[in-house]
Coordinates of C-alpha atoms in Angstrom, one line a residue:
X1 CA -15.8 24.9 -83.1
X2 CA -17.3 22.5 -85.4
X3 CA -19.9 20.1 -83.9
X4 CA -18.4 17.1 -82.1
X5 CA -17.4 14.1 -84.7
X6 CA -17.4 10.4 -83.2
X7 CA -15.0 7.7 -84.1
X8 CA -14.4 4.2 -82.9
X9 CA -11.3 2.6 -81.8
X10 CA -11.7 -1.4 -81.5
X11 CA -9.0 -3.5 -79.9
X12 CA -11.1 -6.5 -80.2
X13 CA -11.0 -7.4 -76.7
X14 CA -11.1 -10.9 -75.4
X15 CA -13.8 -11.5 -72.8
X16 CA -13.6 -14.3 -70.0
X17 CA -15.6 -17.3 -71.2
X18 CA -15.4 -16.4 -74.9
X19 CA -12.6 -16.9 -77.3
X20 CA -10.6 -14.9 -79.4
X21 CA -12.6 -16.0 -82.5
X22 CA -15.5 -14.4 -80.7
X23 CA -14.0 -11.0 -80.1
X24 CA -12.9 -10.9 -84.0
X25 CA -16.8 -11.6 -85.0
X26 CA -17.8 -9.1 -82.7
X27 CA -15.5 -6.5 -83.9
X28 CA -17.2 -7.1 -87.3
X29 CA -20.8 -6.7 -86.1
X30 CA -20.1 -3.6 -84.3
X31 CA -18.5 -2.1 -87.5
X32 CA -21.7 -2.7 -89.3
X33 CA -23.8 -1.0 -86.9
X34 CA -21.3 2.1 -86.5
X35 CA -21.7 2.3 -90.3
X36 CA -25.5 3.0 -89.9
X37 CA -25.3 4.8 -86.4
X38 CA -23.0 7.7 -88.3
X39 CA -19.6 7.1 -87.0
X40 CA -16.9 8.8 -89.0
X41 CA -14.2 6.4 -88.6
X42 CA -13.8 2.7 -87.3
X43 CA -10.2 2.5 -86.3
X44 CA -8.4 -1.4 -85.6
X45 CA -5.5 -1.7 -82.8
X46 CA -2.5 -3.8 -83.3
X47 CA -1.4 -6.2 -80.3
X48 CA 0.7 -9.3 -79.9
X49 CA 1.0 -11.7 -77.5
X50 CA -1.7 -11.0 -75.6
X51 CA -4.5 -12.9 -73.6
X52 CA -6.6 -9.7 -73.6
X53 CA -6.8 -8.6 -77.5
X54 CA -7.5 -10.8 -80.7
X55 CA -6.7 -7.7 -83.0
X56 CA -3.1 -9.1 -84.4
X57 CA -3.7 -8.0 -87.9
X58 CA -5.8 -4.8 -88.4
X59 CA -5.1 -4.9 -92.1
X60 CA -7.0 -8.0 -92.5
X61 CA -9.8 -7.0 -90.2
X62 CA -9.9 -3.7 -92.0
X63 CA -10.5 -5.5 -95.3
X64 CA -13.4 -7.4 -93.8
X65 CA -14.8 -4.5 -92.7
X66 CA -14.3 -2.3 -95.9
X67 CA -15.9 -5.1 -97.9
X68 CA -19.0 -5.0 -95.7
X69 CA -19.7 -1.4 -94.8
X70 CA -21.0 1.5 -97.0
X71 CA -20.2 5.0 -95.6
X72 CA -17.7 4.9 -92.9
X73 CA -14.0 5.3 -93.1
X74 CA -11.8 2.2 -91.8
X75 CA -8.4 2.3 -90.5
X76 CA -5.7 1.3 -88.2
X77 CA -4.6 2.6 -84.7
X78 CA -2.3 1.5 -85.8
X79 CA 0.2 -0.4 -87.8
X80 CA 3.0 -0.8 -85.6
X81 CA 5.6 0.4 -88.5
X82 CA 8.9 -1.0 -87.2
X83 CA 7.4 -4.7 -87.2
X84 CA 7.2 -4.3 -91.1
X85 CA 8.5 -3.6 -94.3
X86 CA 7.3 0.0 -95.7
X87 CA 6.7 -1.2 -98.9
X88 CA 4.6 -4.3 -97.6
X89 CA 2.7 -1.8 -95.9
X90 CA 2.0 0.6 -98.8
X91 CA 1.0 -2.6 -100.6
X92 CA -1.4 -3.8 -98.0
X93 CA -2.9 -0.4 -97.8
X94 CA -3.4 0.2 -101.6
X95 CA -5.2 -2.8 -101.7
X96 CA -7.5 -1.9 -99.3
X97 CA -8.0 1.4 -101.0
X98 CA -9.1 -0.6 -103.7
X99 CA -11.4 -2.4 -101.8
X100 CA -13.1 0.8 -100.6
X101 CA -11.8 4.0 -102.4
X102 CA -11.7 7.3 -100.4
X103 CA -12.5 5.5 -97.3
X104 CA -9.2 3.7 -95.7
X105 CA -7.0 5.7 -92.8
X106 CA -3.3 4.6 -92.3
X107 CA -2.7 5.2 -88.8
X108 CA 0.9 4.4 -88.2
X109 CA 3.0 4.0 -84.6
X110 CA 6.3 2.9 -83.5
X111 CA 5.3 1.2 -80.3
X112 CA 5.7 -2.3 -80.0
X113 CA 2.2 -3.6 -79.3
X114 CA 3.5 -6.1 -77.2
X115 CA 6.6 -7.2 -75.0
X116 CA 10.0 -6.8 -76.2
X117 CA 10.6 -10.6 -76.7
X118 CA 7.3 -10.6 -79.1
X119 CA 9.0 -7.5 -80.9
X120 CA 12.0 -9.4 -81.5
X121 CA 10.2 -12.4 -82.7
X122 CA 8.2 -10.1 -85.0
X123 CA 11.2 -8.1 -86.4
X124 CA 15.1 -9.6 -85.4
X125 CA 16.1 -6.1 -86.2
X126 CA 13.5 -4.9 -83.5
X127 CA 15.6 -2.4 -81.6
X128 CA 17.0 -0.2 -84.6
X129 CA 13.9 -0.6 -86.4
X130 CA 12.1 1.9 -84.0
X131 CA 14.8 4.5 -84.2
X132 CA 14.2 4.2 -87.8
X133 CA 10.5 5.3 -87.5
X134 CA 10.6 8.6 -89.2
X135 CA 12.7 7.2 -92.2
X136 CA 9.8 4.4 -92.6
X137 CA 7.2 7.0 -92.4
X138 CA 8.8 8.9 -95.2
X139 CA 9.4 5.7 -97.4
X140 CA 5.8 5.0 -96.8
X141 CA 4.8 8.3 -97.8
X142 CA 7.2 7.7 -101.0
X143 CA 5.5 4.5 -101.8
X144 CA 1.9 5.7 -101.5
X145 CA 2.4 8.4 -104.0
X146 CA 5.2 10.9 -102.9
X147 CA 8.0 9.3 -104.8
X148 CA 11.2 8.4 -103.6
X149 CA 14.1 10.4 -103.7
X150 CA 16.7 10.0 -106.5
X151 CA 19.0 8.3 -103.9
X152 CA 16.9 6.0 -102.6
X153 CA 17.9 2.2 -103.0
X154 CA 15.0 0.9 -103.9
X155 CA 13.6 4.0 -106.0
X156 CA 12.7 1.9 -109.0
X157 CA 10.3 -0.6 -106.8
X158 CA 6.8 0.0 -107.2
X159 CA 4.1 -0.3 -104.5
X160 CA 1.1 -2.2 -106.3
X161 CA -1.7 -2.1 -107.2
X162 CA -1.4 1.0 -109.2
X163 CA -4.6 3.2 -108.0
X164 CA -6.2 6.8 -108.5
X165 CA -6.8 7.5 -104.7
X166 CA -4.5 6.7 -101.8
X167 CA -5.1 6.2 -98.1
X168 CA -5.1 8.9 -95.6
X169 CA -2.0 8.5 -93.2
X170 CA -2.1 9.3 -89.6
X171 CA 0.7 9.2 -86.9
X172 CA -0.6 7.9 -83.8
X173 CA 1.3 8.2 -79.9
X174 CA 1.1 8.7 -76.8
X175 CA 4.3 11.1 -76.3
X176 CA 5.6 14.1 -77.6
X177 CA 7.8 12.3 -80.2
X178 CA 4.6 11.5 -82.6
X179 CA 3.1 14.7 -82.3
X180 CA 6.1 16.6 -83.3
X181 CA 6.7 14.1 -86.3
X182 CA 3.3 14.3 -87.6
X183 CA 3.4 18.2 -87.2
X184 CA 6.9 18.1 -89.3
X185 CA 5.5 15.8 -92.3
X186 CA 2.2 17.6 -91.9
X187 CA -0.1 14.7 -91.1
X188 CA -3.3 14.1 -89.1
X189 CA -2.3 13.1 -85.3
X190 CA -4.1 11.0 -82.8
X191 CA -3.4 10.9 -79.1
X192 CA -3.6 8.0 -77.1
X193 CA -5.3 9.7 -73.8
X194 CA -6.8 5.9 -72.9
X195 CA -2.8 4.9 -72.3
X196 CA -1.8 7.7 -70.1
X197 CA -5.1 8.5 -68.6
X198 CA -4.6 11.9 -70.5
X199 CA -1.4 12.8 -69.1
X200 CA 0.6 14.9 -71.5
X201 CA -2.2 14.8 -74.0
X202 CA -2.9 18.7 -74.1
X203 CA 0.7 19.2 -74.2
X204 CA 1.2 17.0 -77.0
X205 CA -1.6 18.4 -79.1
X206 CA -0.1 21.9 -78.2
X207 CA 3.2 20.8 -79.5
X208 CA 1.3 19.4 -82.7
X209 CA -0.4 22.3 -83.5
X210 CA 2.5 25.1 -82.9
X211 CA 5.1 23.1 -84.9
X212 CA 2.3 21.8 -87.7
X213 CA 4.4 22.7 -91.4
X214 CA 1.4 23.5 -93.8
X215 CA 1.6 21.6 -97.2
X216 CA -1.2 23.2 -99.2
X217 CA -2.1 21.4 -101.9
X218 CA 0.0 18.3 -101.7
X219 CA -1.6 15.2 -101.9
X220 CA -1.6 13.2 -98.8
X221 CA -0.4 16.4 -96.6
X222 CA -2.4 18.7 -95.1
X223 CA -3.0 22.5 -95.0
X224 CA -3.7 22.9 -91.3
X225 CA -3.7 20.6 -88.2
X226 CA -6.1 17.9 -87.9
X227 CA -6.3 15.9 -84.5
X228 CA -8.0 13.5 -82.8
X229 CA -8.0 12.1 -79.4
X230 CA -8.3 8.2 -78.3
X231 CA -10.3 8.2 -75.2
X232 CA -11.9 5.3 -73.1
X233 CA -15.8 6.0 -72.7
X234 CA -18.8 4.1 -71.9
X235 CA -22.6 4.9 -71.4
X236 CA -25.7 3.0 -70.8
X237 CA -29.4 4.0 -70.1
X238 CA -28.7 4.9 -66.6
X239 CA -25.4 6.1 -64.8
X240 CA -25.3 3.3 -62.2
X241 CA -25.5 0.7 -65.0
X242 CA -22.9 2.3 -66.6
X243 CA -21.0 2.0 -63.6
X244 CA -21.6 -1.6 -63.1
X245 CA -20.2 -2.3 -66.7
X246 CA -16.8 0.1 -65.9
X247 CA -16.0 -2.6 -63.1
X248 CA -14.8 -5.2 -65.3
X249 CA -12.6 -2.7 -67.3
X250 CA -11.4 -1.3 -63.8
X251 CA -10.4 -4.9 -62.6
X252 CA -8.7 -5.7 -65.7
X253 CA -6.9 -2.5 -65.2
X254 CA -5.4 -3.6 -61.9
X255 CA -4.1 -6.5 -63.8
X256 CA -2.8 -4.4 -66.7
X257 CA -0.8 -2.1 -63.9
X258 CA 0.9 -5.3 -62.8
X259 CA 2.2 -6.1 -66.3
X260 CA -0.6 -9.0 -66.9
X261 CA -3.1 -9.1 -69.7
X262 CA -5.8 -11.5 -69.0
X263 CA -9.3 -11.6 -70.8
X264 CA -11.7 -9.0 -69.5
X265 CA -13.3 -9.9 -66.4
X266 CA -17.1 -10.8 -66.5
X267 CA -19.7 -8.5 -64.4
X268 CA -19.7 -11.4 -62.1
X269 CA -16.4 -12.0 -61.7
X270 CA -15.7 -8.2 -61.4
X271 CA -18.0 -8.0 -58.6
X272 CA -16.8 -11.0 -56.7
X273 CA -13.2 -9.9 -57.0
X274 CA -12.0 -8.9 -53.3
X275 CA -10.3 -5.5 -53.3
X276 CA -7.4 -4.6 -51.1
X277 CA -7.9 -1.3 -49.7
X278 CA -4.9 -0.1 -52.2
X279 CA -7.1 -1.6 -55.1
X280 CA -10.2 0.3 -53.8
X281 CA -8.7 3.4 -53.4
X282 CA -7.0 3.0 -56.8
X283 CA -10.4 1.9 -58.6
X284 CA -11.8 5.2 -56.8
X285 CA -9.3 7.3 -58.6
X286 CA -10.2 5.5 -61.7
X287 CA -13.7 6.4 -61.6
X288 CA -13.4 10.2 -60.9
X289 CA -11.3 10.2 -64.0
X290 CA -13.6 7.9 -66.4
X291 CA -15.7 9.1 -68.9
X292 CA -18.6 7.0 -67.8
X293 CA -22.4 7.5 -66.9
X294 CA -25.5 8.3 -69.1
X295 CA -25.2 9.4 -72.5
X296 CA -25.7 13.2 -72.1
X297 CA -23.3 13.2 -69.0
X298 CA -20.6 11.2 -71.4
X299 CA -21.6 13.4 -74.8
X300 CA -20.7 16.5 -72.6
X301 CA -17.8 15.6 -71.1
X302 CA -16.4 14.2 -74.4
X303 CA -17.3 17.6 -75.9
X304 CA -15.4 19.3 -73.0
X305 CA -12.3 17.4 -73.7
X306 CA -12.2 17.9 -77.3
X307 CA -12.7 21.8 -76.8
X308 CA -9.6 21.5 -74.2
X309 CA -7.4 19.6 -76.8
X310 CA -8.4 22.0 -79.7
X311 CA -9.8 18.8 -81.7
X312 CA -13.1 18.2 -83.4
X313 CA -13.3 14.6 -83.2
X314 CA -12.7 12.0 -80.7
X315 CA -12.1 8.3 -81.0
X316 CA -13.9 6.1 -78.3
X317 CA -12.5 2.8 -77.0
X318 CA -15.3 0.9 -75.1
X319 CA -13.9 -2.6 -73.8
X320 CA -17.2 -4.2 -72.3
X321 CA -18.0 -7.7 -71.2
X322 CA -21.3 -7.6 -72.8
X323 CA -21.3 -7.2 -76.5
X324 CA -24.9 -6.1 -76.4
X325 CA -23.9 -3.8 -73.9
X326 CA -20.8 -2.4 -75.5
X327 CA -22.9 -2.2 -78.9
X328 CA -25.8 0.0 -76.8
X329 CA -23.1 2.4 -75.2
X330 CA -22.0 3.4 -78.9
X331 CA -25.6 3.6 -80.2
X332 CA -26.9 5.7 -77.2
X333 CA -23.3 7.9 -77.5
X334 CA -24.2 8.6 -81.1
X335 CA -27.9 9.4 -80.6
X336 CA -26.8 11.7 -77.4
X337 CA -24.0 13.7 -79.7
X338 CA -26.4 13.9 -82.5
X339 CA -29.4 15.6 -80.0
X340 CA -26.5 18.1 -78.9
X341 CA -25.9 19.0 -82.5
X342 CA -29.8 19.5 -83.1
X343 CA -30.0 21.6 -80.2
X344 CA -27.0 24.1 -81.0
X345 CA -28.2 24.2 -84.3
X346 CA -31.9 24.9 -83.0

């Protein structure tokens, strides 16, 4: 097993007491730091009609980050493809690839990233569009360089700008469907562990590896499986401090489980929240599963999780009300994982 690689998944979380514009600027600031700290990728989520998340246009944020970083890969986790034309997405990401050649990831998913009404507002053909997701992926790959079949009605349409490199396409998911699709097309796959709390994650990764069809030497496709697990994790200088920050996320999850998506509560709001006995029990279960603690604890648990899933990379999601505490969590985690690599090499 290769040393663990770390990436970041950012939902541009809106914090109580601050605006959505603050969330966007906090994303841009964190991305520049992640570039310095050695993170492999910085991925941006897509959500709509939400008071919790400001990231409605990950391709726009990716452009801003691509222009202000030097090394890190930048991408989406993901573009919800059924909302859009595959041609338009191919064009957007060819532009991004022109801004940062060799550093762009195009993660696509079929979930709405919103409620049903919003999905129809984005695309009046929403119900049928989700069923056409595999065809959209095929069209997207065609416009990114594979070419479209002779029988395709838009075979003569070119996705511009014409450039020598292409973005790396990923399939995202939280079920077996995405894993099987990624395996069929020979594409890298990321499982959203943070959505399911890990339910079905090992099974999906197993299906991906077992069903993978290698495409050696084919541009845009893989010779062997490449997987990532996207997981919620948070660390701080001490375990107690990490769990104090975790309470904001836990209280927010209570609302999410009722179908309500508010801003992330402050520490003071979270600590003042009066828990019912059922809610207290639910938070204890969350705490037992959560990857929260001192840096060495979280680094070790992430390495174990990666090994259990047969992957060498994890993408970490860390909603945290205090932007400085969130930055510190990512800095400490990168440092702890780097120290682990050094000790293993010694």
